[in-house]
Amino acid sequence: MKITIIGAGNMGGAIAAGLTKGTLAKAGEITCTARTQATLEKIKSINPEIILTTDNIMAVKEADVVILAVKPWLMENLLADLRGHLDHSRQIFVSVAAGITLEQLCSWICPADPSAVSVFRAIPNTAAAVLSSMTFIASANADEKQIKLVCDIFDEMGCTMYVEERLIPAGTALAS
């Protein structure tokens, strides 16, 4: 399974570190992007087999799961830039950006038909790097197989709880 993490800062880097310790994806199947080489060097020190790039478009093309780990105020423009390069018929999108709703994600990824894209909100914490995160997950337009896959991905980094989106803020407060 190929996983791309767009935004390899603190949270994206923690997810990358946790994923390399799991069994669902090998380090060579994980791609991380960042705006600076310095951030990419930090990720390289985690595991040199992780694929690193500053090119978000290249990074998403072959991905099965795209984890969006950018600052919330960057999300809409990022998705507008990526839109023509995403394959929402086969890709799963997971946002870890606080405050971005599932409705917004769907409309930003596929404005022509927001119901055609499977999106998730996952609220992990940086303890994912040491496999001790508590992650709350909600979804839109996802089937049971996709929900299980996303929960399995984050379960490798700790524990998950699948909840209704309206409960994400409460769960986040409990996990802090």
Short mmCIF file of C-alpha atoms in Angstrom, two decimals:
data_model
loop_
_atom_site.label_atom_id
_atom_site.label_comp_id
_atom_site.label_asym_id
_atom_site.label_seq_id
_atom_site.Cartn_x
_atom_site.Cartn_y
_atom_site.Cartn_z
CA MET A 1 0.00 0.00 0.00
CA LYS A 2 1.38 3.39 -0.97
CA ILE A 3 0.84 6.21 1.51
CA THR A 4 1.65 9.85 0.83
CA ILE A 5 1.91 12.40 3.62
CA ILE A 6 1.55 15.96 2.34
CA GLY A 7 3.21 18.14 4.96
CA ALA A 8 5.95 16.37 6.88
CA GLY A 9 6.21 18.83 9.76
CA ASN A 10 5.61 17.84 13.38
CA MET A 11 2.40 15.86 12.88
CA GLY A 12 3.18 14.52 9.42
CA GLY A 13 6.65 13.53 10.59
CA ALA A 14 5.26 11.75 13.64
CA ILE A 15 2.85 9.82 11.42
CA ALA A 16 5.70 8.88 9.06
CA ALA A 17 7.81 7.69 12.00
CA GLY A 18 4.95 5.61 13.35
CA LEU A 19 4.10 4.10 9.96
CA THR A 20 7.68 2.91 9.45
CA LYS A 21 7.36 0.86 12.64
CA GLY A 22 4.15 -0.81 11.49
CA THR A 23 3.35 -3.61 9.08
CA LEU A 24 0.84 -2.08 6.65
CA ALA A 25 3.35 -0.08 4.61
CA LYS A 26 7.08 -0.46 4.16
CA ALA A 27 9.19 2.69 4.51
CA GLY A 28 9.80 2.60 0.73
CA GLU A 29 6.04 2.80 0.15
CA ILE A 30 5.72 6.01 2.18
CA THR A 31 6.21 9.36 0.47
CA CYS A 32 6.54 12.57 2.46
CA THR A 33 6.45 16.10 1.13
CA ALA A 34 7.58 19.33 2.69
CA ARG A 35 8.27 22.86 1.52
CA THR A 36 11.88 22.86 2.74
CA GLN A 37 14.84 20.54 2.40
CA ALA A 38 15.53 20.98 6.12
CA THR A 39 12.19 19.35 6.98
CA LEU A 40 12.85 16.55 4.51
CA GLU A 41 16.27 15.94 6.10
CA LYS A 42 14.55 15.42 9.47
CA ILE A 43 12.31 12.79 7.88
CA LYS A 44 15.32 11.16 6.20
CA SER A 45 16.89 10.73 9.65
CA ILE A 46 13.80 8.76 10.73
CA ASN A 47 14.24 6.24 7.92
CA PRO A 48 16.30 6.81 4.76
CA GLU A 49 13.98 4.55 2.74
CA ILE A 50 11.06 7.00 2.96
CA ILE A 51 10.56 8.72 -0.39
CA LEU A 52 11.03 12.47 0.02
CA THR A 53 10.03 15.31 -2.28
CA THR A 54 8.92 18.92 -2.41
CA ASP A 55 6.61 18.03 -5.34
CA ASN A 56 3.10 17.42 -3.99
CA ILE A 57 1.71 16.55 -7.43
CA MET A 58 4.28 13.81 -8.03
CA ALA A 59 3.71 12.51 -4.52
CA VAL A 60 -0.03 11.94 -4.88
CA LYS A 61 -0.10 10.27 -8.30
CA GLU A 62 0.58 6.70 -7.16
CA ALA A 63 -0.74 6.97 -3.61
CA ASP A 64 -3.53 4.76 -2.33
CA VAL A 65 -3.93 6.87 0.81
CA VAL A 66 -3.18 10.60 0.90
CA ILE A 67 -2.69 12.02 4.39
CA LEU A 68 -3.10 15.80 4.41
CA ALA A 69 -1.00 17.18 7.26
CA VAL A 70 -0.75 20.86 6.37
CA LYS A 71 -1.85 23.86 8.39
CA PRO A 72 -5.61 24.41 8.15
CA TRP A 73 -5.30 27.77 6.37
CA LEU A 74 -3.27 26.11 3.58
CA MET A 75 -5.68 23.23 2.90
CA GLU A 76 -8.09 24.79 0.39
CA ASN A 77 -5.33 26.12 -1.88
CA LEU A 78 -3.36 22.89 -1.60
CA LEU A 79 -6.35 20.83 -2.70
CA ALA A 80 -7.09 23.27 -5.54
CA ASP A 81 -3.51 22.75 -6.77
CA LEU A 82 -3.79 18.95 -6.49
CA ARG A 83 -7.36 18.54 -7.74
CA GLY A 84 -6.54 17.63 -11.35
CA HIS A 85 -3.98 15.05 -10.21
CA LEU A 86 -6.09 13.14 -7.69
CA ASP A 87 -7.96 9.93 -8.46
CA HIS A 88 -10.89 10.12 -6.07
CA SER A 89 -12.34 6.93 -7.53
CA ARG A 90 -9.55 4.88 -5.90
CA GLN A 91 -7.73 7.13 -3.43
CA ILE A 92 -8.63 7.71 0.20
CA PHE A 93 -7.98 11.14 1.70
CA VAL A 94 -7.26 11.67 5.38
CA SER A 95 -6.96 15.16 6.86
CA VAL A 96 -5.24 15.70 10.18
CA ALA A 97 -5.76 19.48 9.97
CA ALA A 98 -7.78 20.83 12.87
CA GLY A 99 -11.09 22.50 12.15
CA ILE A 100 -11.48 21.44 8.51
CA THR A 101 -14.84 19.68 8.14
CA LEU A 102 -15.58 16.63 6.07
CA GLU A 103 -17.97 18.73 4.00
CA GLN A 104 -15.20 21.22 3.20
CA LEU A 105 -12.77 18.45 2.29
CA CYS A 106 -15.25 16.80 -0.08
CA SER A 107 -16.07 20.07 -1.82
CA TRP A 108 -12.42 21.11 -2.11
CA ILE A 109 -11.30 17.73 -3.51
CA CYS A 110 -14.21 17.20 -5.91
CA PRO A 111 -16.37 20.31 -6.29
CA ALA A 112 -18.33 18.80 -9.19
CA ASP A 113 -19.53 15.86 -7.07
CA PRO A 114 -18.52 16.05 -3.39
CA SER A 115 -20.25 12.74 -2.67
CA ALA A 116 -17.84 10.94 -5.03
CA VAL A 117 -14.84 11.20 -2.75
CA SER A 118 -14.02 9.21 0.41
CA VAL A 119 -12.58 11.48 3.07
CA PHE A 120 -11.58 11.11 6.68
CA ARG A 121 -10.74 13.40 9.53
CA ALA A 122 -8.19 11.88 11.84
CA ILE A 123 -7.06 13.68 14.95
CA PRO A 124 -3.92 11.91 16.19
CA ASN A 125 -1.20 13.35 18.37
CA THR A 126 2.57 13.36 17.99
CA ALA A 127 2.81 10.28 20.20
CA ALA A 128 2.12 8.46 16.91
CA ALA A 129 5.90 8.52 16.42
CA VAL A 130 6.33 6.19 19.39
CA LEU A 131 3.15 4.16 18.73
CA SER A 132 1.23 5.72 21.62
CA SER A 133 -1.27 8.04 19.91
CA MET A 134 -4.97 8.23 20.59
CA THR A 135 -6.61 9.01 17.26
CA PHE A 136 -10.22 9.99 16.69
CA ILE A 137 -11.51 9.27 13.19
CA ALA A 138 -14.64 10.32 11.30
CA SER A 139 -15.50 9.87 7.63
CA ALA A 140 -17.73 10.89 4.76
CA ASN A 141 -18.65 8.73 1.78
CA ALA A 142 -16.48 5.85 2.99
CA ASP A 143 -17.44 2.21 2.92
CA GLU A 144 -16.74 -0.30 5.70
CA LYS A 145 -13.56 -1.56 4.00
CA GLN A 146 -12.14 1.97 3.76
CA ILE A 147 -13.08 2.75 7.38
CA LYS A 148 -11.35 -0.44 8.53
CA LEU A 149 -8.23 0.41 6.51
CA VAL A 150 -7.90 3.94 7.93
CA CYS A 151 -8.53 2.69 11.46
CA ASP A 152 -5.94 -0.07 10.92
CA ILE A 153 -3.38 2.49 9.71
CA PHE A 154 -3.79 4.65 12.80
CA ASP A 155 -4.12 1.62 15.13
CA GLU A 156 -0.53 0.79 14.19
CA MET A 157 0.45 4.05 15.86
CA GLY A 158 -1.59 3.55 19.03
CA CYS A 159 -5.35 3.37 19.51
CA THR A 160 -8.22 4.68 17.43
CA MET A 161 -11.83 5.51 18.06
CA TYR A 162 -14.22 5.88 15.14
CA VAL A 163 -16.75 8.61 15.97
CA GLU A 164 -19.30 10.88 14.39
CA GLU A 165 -17.67 14.05 13.15
CA ARG A 166 -19.56 16.20 15.66
CA LEU A 167 -17.68 14.38 18.45
CA ILE A 168 -14.17 15.09 17.13
CA PRO A 169 -13.67 18.27 19.22
CA ALA A 170 -14.75 16.50 22.42
CA GLY A 171 -12.49 13.52 21.70
CA THR A 172 -9.56 15.81 20.97
CA ALA A 173 -9.98 17.51 24.35
CA LEU A 174 -10.04 14.13 26.10
CA ALA A 175 -6.87 12.92 24.36
CA SER A 176 -4.81 16.00 25.26
#
